[in-house]
């Protein structure tokens, strides 16, 4: 304002009033902070980009290792193998030249990822182990169900007792779960009874067919009853076929024997040596030889 009036300006105070200086300083500082924030934000974006690229590759490896060890049935072995094959230093090559922030992001991710995979591995291994155990129990019961129908009463009783022992164990019920165990127990007892009747039909087919009405009262299942009748009929057919075969074999054997005797006589006559007399020949004819 004084400058507008002209004259000597040497006495004019050209400094800003204190309040204006503070405002200007605050404005300059604010601008600097904005740039600083922008830099930090950009740096964070770049770090995240590096982090995502690294974890994309490392994640593939961790998943492959997890899938492979999950095929085991030994949980302790699966966990130890997974840990050995996914150690931090295995992935150092992916972090070369990266700053501490990227390393920190990766370390946190690796820890969480491995924890999640441990849970997944545990579930898969236990499920696989339980499936193998259930299959082993079922296979054992299948063999015992056949033995329990044996005509050897001592073997049948031993097999039946072992079936009761397996089904009576708490471990078996826990392995299958309540619903599946109830079905297993029911099916096993049903199959034992069915095998006994079918084996009886095979061993005593005529008795089975003659008493099929009484058997039907016990079986109470049309499909199962048909299997029993078919087994009895097949057993009779097989027995008849066996008889026919034995008769055929005997006939063929008899013919071969006669042919051998006839040939022997002809050779003796030809060679004029040890020729049988008429009485011997007559005995051979009467004996159908």
Tab-separated table of N, CA and C in Angstrom, residues 127-257:
chain	number	residue	atom	x	y	z
A	127	UNK	N	-9.327	-89.108	6.076
A	127	UNK	CA	-10.398	-89.689	5.252
A	127	UNK	C	-9.882	-90.886	4.470
A	128	UNK	N	-8.685	-90.738	3.871
A	128	UNK	CA	-8.099	-91.840	3.111
A	128	UNK	C	-7.788	-93.023	4.018
A	129	UNK	N	-7.225	-92.730	5.185
A	129	UNK	CA	-6.890	-93.785	6.139
A	129	UNK	C	-8.140	-94.520	6.597
A	130	UNK	N	-9.189	-93.756	6.899
A	130	UNK	CA	-10.450	-94.362	7.346
A	130	UNK	C	-11.085	-95.200	6.236
A	131	UNK	N	-10.999	-94.709	5.004
A	131	UNK	CA	-11.552	-95.468	3.879
A	131	UNK	C	-10.838	-96.798	3.713
A	132	UNK	N	-9.508	-96.764	3.836
A	132	UNK	CA	-8.728	-98.002	3.730
A	132	UNK	C	-9.083	-98.964	4.856
A	133	UNK	N	-9.237	-98.396	6.059
A	133	UNK	CA	-9.586	-99.226	7.209
A	133	UNK	C	-10.979	-99.834	7.040
A	134	UNK	N	-11.929	-99.016	6.561
A	134	UNK	CA	-13.287	-99.533	6.344
A	134	UNK	C	-13.294	-100.634	5.290
A	135	UNK	N	-12.536	-100.434	4.207
A	135	UNK	CA	-12.468	-101.445	3.151
A	135	UNK	C	-11.854	-102.742	3.668
A	136	UNK	N	-10.847	-102.605	4.539
A	136	UNK	CA	-10.208	-103.794	5.116
A	136	UNK	C	-11.192	-104.572	5.990
A	137	UNK	N	-11.985	-103.845	6.775
A	137	UNK	CA	-12.985	-104.492	7.629
A	137	UNK	C	-14.042	-105.186	6.776
A	138	UNK	N	-14.512	-104.501	5.729
A	138	UNK	CA	-15.528	-105.094	4.853
A	138	UNK	C	-15.000	-106.343	4.162
A	139	UNK	N	-13.747	-106.286	3.695
A	139	UNK	CA	-13.149	-107.443	3.021
A	139	UNK	C	-13.029	-108.625	3.981
A	140	UNK	N	-12.627	-108.326	5.225
A	140	UNK	CA	-12.512	-109.376	6.243
A	140	UNK	C	-13.876	-109.992	6.521
A	141	UNK	N	-14.901	-109.159	6.651
A	141	UNK	CA	-16.251	-109.660	6.919
A	141	UNK	C	-16.774	-110.486	5.746
A	142	UNK	N	-16.460	-110.079	4.522
A	142	UNK	CA	-16.899	-110.831	3.342
A	142	UNK	C	-16.341	-112.256	3.373
A	143	UNK	N	-15.073	-112.382	3.743
A	143	UNK	CA	-14.460	-113.713	3.833
A	143	UNK	C	-15.090	-114.537	4.954
A	144	UNK	N	-15.338	-113.867	6.084
A	144	UNK	CA	-15.919	-114.568	7.229
A	144	UNK	C	-17.357	-114.997	6.952
A	145	UNK	N	-18.089	-114.200	6.167
A	145	UNK	CA	-19.478	-114.542	5.847
A	145	UNK	C	-19.543	-115.851	5.055
A	146	UNK	N	-18.538	-116.094	4.226
A	146	UNK	CA	-18.483	-117.342	3.458
A	146	UNK	C	-18.134	-118.509	4.373
A	147	UNK	N	-17.130	-118.290	5.241
A	147	UNK	CA	-16.722	-119.346	6.171
A	147	UNK	C	-17.843	-119.688	7.150
A	148	UNK	N	-18.632	-118.681	7.519
A	148	UNK	CA	-19.721	-118.909	8.468
A	148	UNK	C	-20.802	-119.809	7.897
A	149	UNK	N	-20.800	-119.988	6.579
A	149	UNK	CA	-21.775	-120.860	5.921
A	149	UNK	C	-21.181	-122.220	5.587
A	150	UNK	N	-19.979	-122.488	6.088
A	150	UNK	CA	-19.293	-123.740	5.794
A	150	UNK	C	-20.049	-124.932	6.369
A	151	UNK	N	-19.932	-126.075	5.680
A	151	UNK	CA	-20.543	-127.303	6.188
A	151	UNK	C	-19.744	-127.867	7.359
A	152	UNK	N	-18.511	-127.373	7.513
A	152	UNK	CA	-17.703	-127.727	8.682
A	152	UNK	C	-18.166	-126.854	9.848
A	153	UNK	N	-18.882	-127.452	10.789
A	153	UNK	CA	-19.506	-126.679	11.856
A	153	UNK	C	-18.501	-125.936	12.723
A	154	UNK	N	-17.336	-126.512	12.941
A	154	UNK	CA	-16.328	-125.848	13.779
A	154	UNK	C	-15.812	-124.585	13.089
A	155	UNK	N	-15.574	-124.682	11.764
A	155	UNK	CA	-15.123	-123.512	11.006
A	155	UNK	C	-16.224	-122.455	10.947
A	156	UNK	N	-17.452	-122.906	10.750
A	156	UNK	CA	-18.579	-121.977	10.664
A	156	UNK	C	-18.770	-121.226	11.981
A	157	UNK	N	-18.647	-121.941	13.099
A	157	UNK	CA	-18.825	-121.302	14.400
A	157	UNK	C	-17.700	-120.319	14.687
A	158	UNK	N	-16.469	-120.685	14.332
A	158	UNK	CA	-15.316	-119.803	14.551
A	158	UNK	C	-15.466	-118.513	13.747
A	159	UNK	N	-15.925	-118.657	12.498
A	159	UNK	CA	-16.124	-117.479	11.647
A	159	UNK	C	-17.240	-116.598	12.195
A	160	UNK	N	-18.320	-117.235	12.654
A	160	UNK	CA	-19.445	-116.493	13.222
A	160	UNK	C	-19.026	-115.728	14.470
A	161	UNK	N	-18.214	-116.358	15.308
A	161	UNK	CA	-17.726	-115.700	16.533
A	161	UNK	C	-16.843	-114.505	16.197
A	162	UNK	N	-16.015	-114.650	15.156
A	162	UNK	CA	-15.123	-113.550	14.770
A	162	UNK	C	-15.924	-112.376	14.199
A	163	UNK	N	-16.995	-112.685	13.472
A	163	UNK	CA	-17.880	-111.631	12.960
A	163	UNK	C	-18.473	-110.843	14.121
A	164	UNK	N	-18.964	-111.563	15.123
A	164	UNK	CA	-19.555	-110.903	16.298
A	164	UNK	C	-18.517	-110.055	17.021
A	165	UNK	N	-17.270	-110.540	17.047
A	165	UNK	CA	-16.202	-109.805	17.726
A	165	UNK	C	-15.897	-108.491	17.014
A	166	UNK	N	-15.815	-108.542	15.677
A	166	UNK	CA	-15.521	-107.333	14.895
A	166	UNK	C	-16.645	-106.316	15.036
A	167	UNK	N	-17.886	-106.788	14.930
A	167	UNK	CA	-19.028	-105.881	15.023
A	167	UNK	C	-19.256	-105.386	16.443
A	168	UNK	N	-18.718	-106.101	17.412
A	168	UNK	CA	-18.906	-105.709	18.803
A	168	UNK	C	-17.882	-104.716	19.320
A	169	UNK	N	-16.873	-104.402	18.505
A	169	UNK	CA	-15.839	-103.456	18.926
A	169	UNK	C	-16.304	-102.012	18.739
A	170	UNK	N	-16.026	-101.194	19.747
A	170	UNK	CA	-16.390	-99.771	19.652
A	170	UNK	C	-15.634	-99.076	18.528
A	171	UNK	N	-14.408	-99.532	18.281
A	171	UNK	CA	-13.608	-98.926	17.208
A	171	UNK	C	-14.295	-99.093	15.853
A	172	UNK	N	-14.961	-100.235	15.656
A	172	UNK	CA	-15.647	-100.471	14.389
A	172	UNK	C	-16.804	-99.503	14.214
A	173	UNK	N	-17.550	-99.291	15.280
A	173	UNK	CA	-18.682	-98.362	15.215
A	173	UNK	C	-18.186	-96.940	14.960
A	174	UNK	N	-17.094	-96.536	15.634
A	174	UNK	CA	-16.553	-95.181	15.433
A	174	UNK	C	-16.024	-95.015	14.013
A	175	UNK	N	-15.429	-96.074	13.478
A	175	UNK	CA	-14.845	-96.018	12.138
A	175	UNK	C	-15.905	-95.799	11.072
A	176	UNK	N	-17.055	-96.451	11.220
A	176	UNK	CA	-18.106	-96.354	10.210
A	176	UNK	C	-19.141	-95.277	10.513
A	177	UNK	N	-19.256	-94.884	11.771
A	177	UNK	CA	-20.319	-93.954	12.135
A	177	UNK	C	-21.591	-94.735	12.416
A	178	UNK	N	-22.478	-94.176	13.202
A	178	UNK	CA	-23.659	-94.906	13.676
A	178	UNK	C	-24.522	-95.439	12.536
A	179	UNK	N	-24.898	-94.587	11.588
A	179	UNK	CA	-25.812	-94.998	10.526
A	179	UNK	C	-25.205	-96.082	9.641
A	180	UNK	N	-23.958	-95.872	9.218
A	180	UNK	CA	-23.305	-96.838	8.336
A	180	UNK	C	-23.040	-98.150	9.069
A	181	UNK	N	-22.746	-98.054	10.375
A	181	UNK	CA	-22.480	-99.266	11.148
A	181	UNK	C	-23.739	-100.123	11.269
A	182	UNK	N	-24.865	-99.487	11.518
A	182	UNK	CA	-26.130	-100.218	11.633
A	182	UNK	C	-26.411	-100.980	10.331
A	183	UNK	N	-26.188	-100.322	9.205
A	183	UNK	CA	-26.399	-100.972	7.903
A	183	UNK	C	-25.408	-102.119	7.705
A	184	UNK	N	-24.145	-101.900	8.074
A	184	UNK	CA	-23.115	-102.937	7.944
A	184	UNK	C	-23.489	-104.164	8.757
A	185	UNK	N	-23.916	-103.948	9.981
A	185	UNK	CA	-24.284	-105.049	10.869
A	185	UNK	C	-25.480	-105.824	10.308
A	186	UNK	N	-26.470	-105.100	9.848
A	186	UNK	CA	-27.670	-105.726	9.294
A	186	UNK	C	-27.346	-106.526	8.036
A	187	UNK	N	-26.585	-105.929	7.128
A	187	UNK	CA	-26.241	-106.596	5.869
A	187	UNK	C	-25.376	-107.832	6.111
A	188	UNK	N	-24.463	-107.743	7.079
A	188	UNK	CA	-23.568	-108.867	7.363
A	188	UNK	C	-24.363	-110.079	7.848
A	189	UNK	N	-25.248	-109.865	8.797
A	189	UNK	CA	-26.055	-110.966	9.331
A	189	UNK	C	-26.980	-111.538	8.259
A	190	UNK	N	-27.507	-110.655	7.422
A	190	UNK	CA	-28.376	-111.104	6.342
A	190	UNK	C	-27.596	-111.964	5.349
A	191	UNK	N	-26.377	-111.539	5.007
A	191	UNK	CA	-25.559	-112.278	4.048
A	191	UNK	C	-25.136	-113.636	4.592
A	192	UNK	N	-24.850	-113.706	5.900
A	192	UNK	CA	-24.482	-114.983	6.509
A	192	UNK	C	-25.636	-115.970	6.369
A	193	UNK	N	-26.843	-115.516	6.714
A	193	UNK	CA	-28.017	-116.379	6.601
A	193	UNK	C	-28.250	-116.796	5.153
A	194	UNK	N	-28.108	-115.833	4.252
A	194	UNK	CA	-28.315	-116.104	2.831
A	194	UNK	C	-27.295	-117.119	2.315
A	195	UNK	N	-26.020	-116.945	2.681
A	195	UNK	CA	-24.981	-117.874	2.242
A	195	UNK	C	-25.240	-119.279	2.759
A	196	UNK	N	-25.691	-119.362	4.000
A	196	UNK	CA	-25.957	-120.677	4.575
A	196	UNK	C	-27.069	-121.396	3.808
A	197	UNK	N	-28.110	-120.644	3.463
A	197	UNK	CA	-29.219	-121.258	2.733
A	197	UNK	C	-28.793	-121.640	1.324
A	198	UNK	N	-28.036	-120.745	0.657
A	198	UNK	CA	-27.594	-121.031	-0.711
A	198	UNK	C	-26.618	-122.201	-0.736
A	199	UNK	N	-25.687	-122.232	0.229
A	199	UNK	CA	-24.755	-123.354	0.293
A	199	UNK	C	-25.509	-124.642	0.578
A	200	UNK	N	-26.552	-124.520	1.403
A	200	UNK	CA	-27.383	-125.698	1.676
A	200	UNK	C	-28.086	-126.156	0.422
A	201	UNK	N	-28.507	-125.180	-0.397
A	201	UNK	CA	-29.173	-125.515	-1.655
A	201	UNK	C	-28.220	-126.221	-2.605
A	202	UNK	N	-26.961	-125.819	-2.585
A	202	UNK	CA	-25.961	-126.439	-3.457
A	202	UNK	C	-25.613	-127.849	-2.978
A	203	UNK	N	-25.524	-128.027	-1.656
A	203	UNK	CA	-25.130	-129.319	-1.100
A	203	UNK	C	-26.302	-130.296	-0.999
A	204	UNK	N	-27.500	-129.741	-0.809
A	204	UNK	CA	-28.691	-130.588	-0.684
A	204	UNK	C	-29.810	-130.013	-1.550
A	205	UNK	N	-29.623	-130.018	-2.855
A	205	UNK	CA	-30.580	-129.358	-3.764
A	205	UNK	C	-31.984	-129.965	-3.725
A	206	UNK	N	-32.074	-131.277	-3.672
A	206	UNK	CA	-33.395	-131.921	-3.678
A	206	UNK	C	-34.165	-131.561	-2.408
A	207	UNK	N	-33.466	-131.582	-1.289
A	207	UNK	CA	-34.117	-131.228	-0.017
A	207	UNK	C	-34.602	-129.777	-0.073
A	208	UNK	N	-33.773	-128.906	-0.643
A	208	UNK	CA	-34.122	-127.479	-0.733
A	208	UNK	C	-35.378	-127.268	-1.570
A	209	UNK	N	-35.420	-127.902	-2.742
A	209	UNK	CA	-36.571	-127.730	-3.622
A	209	UNK	C	-37.841	-128.335	-3.028
A	210	UNK	N	-37.694	-129.440	-2.308
A	210	UNK	CA	-38.852	-130.085	-1.689
A	210	UNK	C	-39.404	-129.274	-0.517
A	211	UNK	N	-38.556	-128.397	0.051
A	211	UNK	CA	-38.977	-127.616	1.219
A	211	UNK	C	-38.930	-126.115	0.942
A	212	UNK	N	-39.077	-125.734	-0.309
A	212	UNK	CA	-38.928	-124.331	-0.697
A	212	UNK	C	-39.984	-123.440	-0.044
A	213	UNK	N	-41.183	-123.978	0.206
A	213	UNK	CA	-42.226	-123.171	0.849
A	213	UNK	C	-41.847	-122.803	2.280
A	214	UNK	N	-41.240	-123.761	2.986
A	214	UNK	CA	-40.810	-123.483	4.355
A	214	UNK	C	-39.648	-122.484	4.374
A	215	UNK	N	-38.767	-122.630	3.392
A	215	UNK	CA	-37.632	-121.702	3.291
A	215	UNK	C	-38.123	-120.295	2.989
A	216	UNK	N	-39.166	-120.185	2.176
A	216	UNK	CA	-39.723	-118.875	1.813
A	216	UNK	C	-40.234	-118.133	3.046
A	217	UNK	N	-40.748	-118.871	4.034
A	217	UNK	CA	-41.245	-118.237	5.254
A	217	UNK	C	-40.104	-117.599	6.056
A	218	UNK	N	-38.916	-118.162	5.911
A	218	UNK	CA	-37.754	-117.648	6.658
A	218	UNK	C	-37.084	-116.510	5.894
A	219	UNK	N	-36.943	-116.712	4.580
A	219	UNK	CA	-36.224	-115.724	3.761
A	219	UNK	C	-37.038	-114.450	3.591
A	220	UNK	N	-38.306	-114.573	3.195
A	220	UNK	CA	-39.208	-113.429	3.025
A	220	UNK	C	-38.671	-112.389	2.036
A	221	UNK	N	-37.973	-112.860	1.018
A	221	UNK	CA	-37.439	-111.955	-0.004
A	221	UNK	C	-37.488	-112.694	-1.336
A	222	UNK	N	-38.322	-112.245	-2.259
A	222	UNK	CA	-38.517	-112.948	-3.526
A	222	UNK	C	-37.226	-113.102	-4.321
A	223	UNK	N	-36.428	-112.032	-4.362
A	223	UNK	CA	-35.176	-112.076	-5.117
A	223	UNK	C	-34.215	-113.093	-4.514
A	224	UNK	N	-34.120	-113.077	-3.196
A	224	UNK	CA	-33.224	-114.002	-2.508
A	224	UNK	C	-33.724	-115.442	-2.654
A	225	UNK	N	-35.037	-115.617	-2.591
A	225	UNK	CA	-35.616	-116.952	-2.736
A	225	UNK	C	-35.329	-117.516	-4.127
A	226	UNK	N	-35.385	-116.638	-5.139
A	226	UNK	CA	-35.081	-117.079	-6.507
A	226	UNK	C	-33.624	-117.528	-6.620
A	227	UNK	N	-32.715	-116.812	-5.963
A	227	UNK	CA	-31.303	-117.193	-5.976
A	227	UNK	C	-31.129	-118.574	-5.365
A	228	UNK	N	-31.889	-118.850	-4.297
A	228	UNK	CA	-31.790	-120.145	-3.628
A	228	UNK	C	-32.294	-121.261	-4.542
A	229	UNK	N	-33.442	-121.038	-5.181
A	229	UNK	CA	-33.998	-122.033	-6.094
A	229	UNK	C	-33.063	-122.266	-7.278
A	230	UNK	N	-32.514	-121.175	-7.825
A	230	UNK	CA	-31.584	-121.292	-8.960
A	230	UNK	C	-30.342	-122.078	-8.564
A	231	UNK	N	-29.858	-121.849	-7.344
A	231	UNK	CA	-28.669	-122.559	-6.870
A	231	UNK	C	-28.940	-124.051	-6.759
A	232	UNK	N	-30.136	-124.401	-6.263
A	232	UNK	CA	-30.505	-125.812	-6.127
A	232	UNK	C	-30.636	-126.480	-7.489
A	233	UNK	N	-31.333	-125.801	-8.406
A	233	UNK	CA	-31.518	-126.355	-9.762
A	233	UNK	C	-30.173	-126.516	-10.457
A	234	UNK	N	-29.308	-125.510	-10.311
A	234	UNK	CA	-27.985	-125.578	-10.946
A	234	UNK	C	-27.162	-126.715	-10.355
A	235	UNK	N	-27.282	-126.927	-9.045
A	235	UNK	CA	-26.536	-128.003	-8.397
A	235	UNK	C	-26.969	-129.360	-8.945
A	236	UNK	N	-28.297	-129.534	-9.129
A	236	UNK	CA	-28.805	-130.792	-9.685
A	236	UNK	C	-28.318	-130.962	-11.115
A	237	UNK	N	-28.363	-129.883	-11.885
A	237	UNK	CA	-27.902	-129.944	-13.272
A	237	UNK	C	-26.419	-130.292	-13.348
A	238	UNK	N	-25.633	-129.675	-12.466
A	238	UNK	CA	-24.192	-129.956	-12.445
A	238	UNK	C	-23.922	-131.400	-12.062
A	239	UNK	N	-24.700	-131.916	-11.116
A	239	UNK	CA	-24.513	-133.301	-10.676
A	239	UNK	C	-24.863	-134.271	-11.804
A	240	UNK	N	-25.960	-133.962	-12.501
A	240	UNK	CA	-26.361	-134.810	-13.626
A	240	UNK	C	-25.321	-134.761	-14.736
A	241	UNK	N	-24.822	-133.544	-14.981
A	241	UNK	CA	-23.794	-133.383	-16.000
A	241	UNK	C	-22.535	-134.156	-15.631
A	242	UNK	N	-22.228	-134.161	-14.352
A	242	UNK	CA	-21.055	-134.891	-13.861
A	242	UNK	C	-21.224	-136.393	-14.095
A	243	UNK	N	-22.444	-136.873	-13.848
A	243	UNK	CA	-22.721	-138.300	-14.065
A	243	UNK	C	-22.570	-138.656	-15.538
A	244	UNK	N	-23.133	-137.784	-16.405
A	244	UNK	CA	-23.018	-138.025	-17.850
A	244	UNK	C	-21.551	-138.040	-18.284
A	245	UNK	N	-20.788	-137.124	-17.741
A	245	UNK	CA	-19.381	-137.034	-18.108
A	245	UNK	C	-18.620	-138.268	-17.658
A	246	UNK	N	-18.944	-138.739	-16.448
A	246	UNK	CA	-18.278	-139.937	-15.933
A	246	UNK	C	-18.613	-141.158	-16.792
A	247	UNK	N	-19.891	-141.234	-17.210
A	247	UNK	CA	-20.286	-142.344	-18.083
A	247	UNK	C	-19.564	-142.259	-19.420
A	248	UNK	N	-19.458	-141.052	-19.932
A	248	UNK	CA	-18.759	-140.853	-21.206
A	248	UNK	C	-17.292	-141.234	-21.073
A	249	UNK	N	-16.677	-140.777	-19.974
A	249	UNK	CA	-15.260	-141.099	-19.744
A	249	UNK	C	-15.062	-142.603	-19.635
A	250	UNK	N	-16.000	-143.269	-18.925
A	250	UNK	CA	-15.890	-144.719	-18.740
A	250	UNK	C	-16.002	-145.442	-20.084
A	251	UNK	N	-16.975	-144.976	-20.880
A	251	UNK	CA	-17.184	-145.599	-22.192
A	251	UNK	C	-15.950	-145.449	-23.072
A	252	UNK	N	-15.407	-144.244	-23.102
A	252	UNK	CA	-14.211	-143.990	-23.911
A	252	UNK	C	-13.035	-144.830	-23.420
A	253	UNK	N	-12.919	-144.908	-22.090
A	253	UNK	CA	-11.836	-145.698	-21.510
A	253	UNK	C	-12.023	-147.176	-21.865
A	254	UNK	N	-13.278	-147.655	-21.828
A	254	UNK	CA	-13.588	-149.044	-22.126
A	254	UNK	C	-13.254	-149.368	-23.584
A	255	UNK	N	-13.624	-148.417	-24.486
A	255	UNK	CA	-13.348	-148.611	-25.908
A	255	UNK	C	-11.843	-148.664	-26.164
A	256	UNK	N	-11.121	-147.754	-25.507
A	256	UNK	CA	-9.662	-147.745	-25.684
A	256	UNK	C	-9.049	-149.050	-25.174
A	257	UNK	N	-9.612	-149.550	-24.057
A	257	UNK	CA	-9.093	-150.819	-23.512
A	257	UNK	C	-9.341	-151.989	-24.449
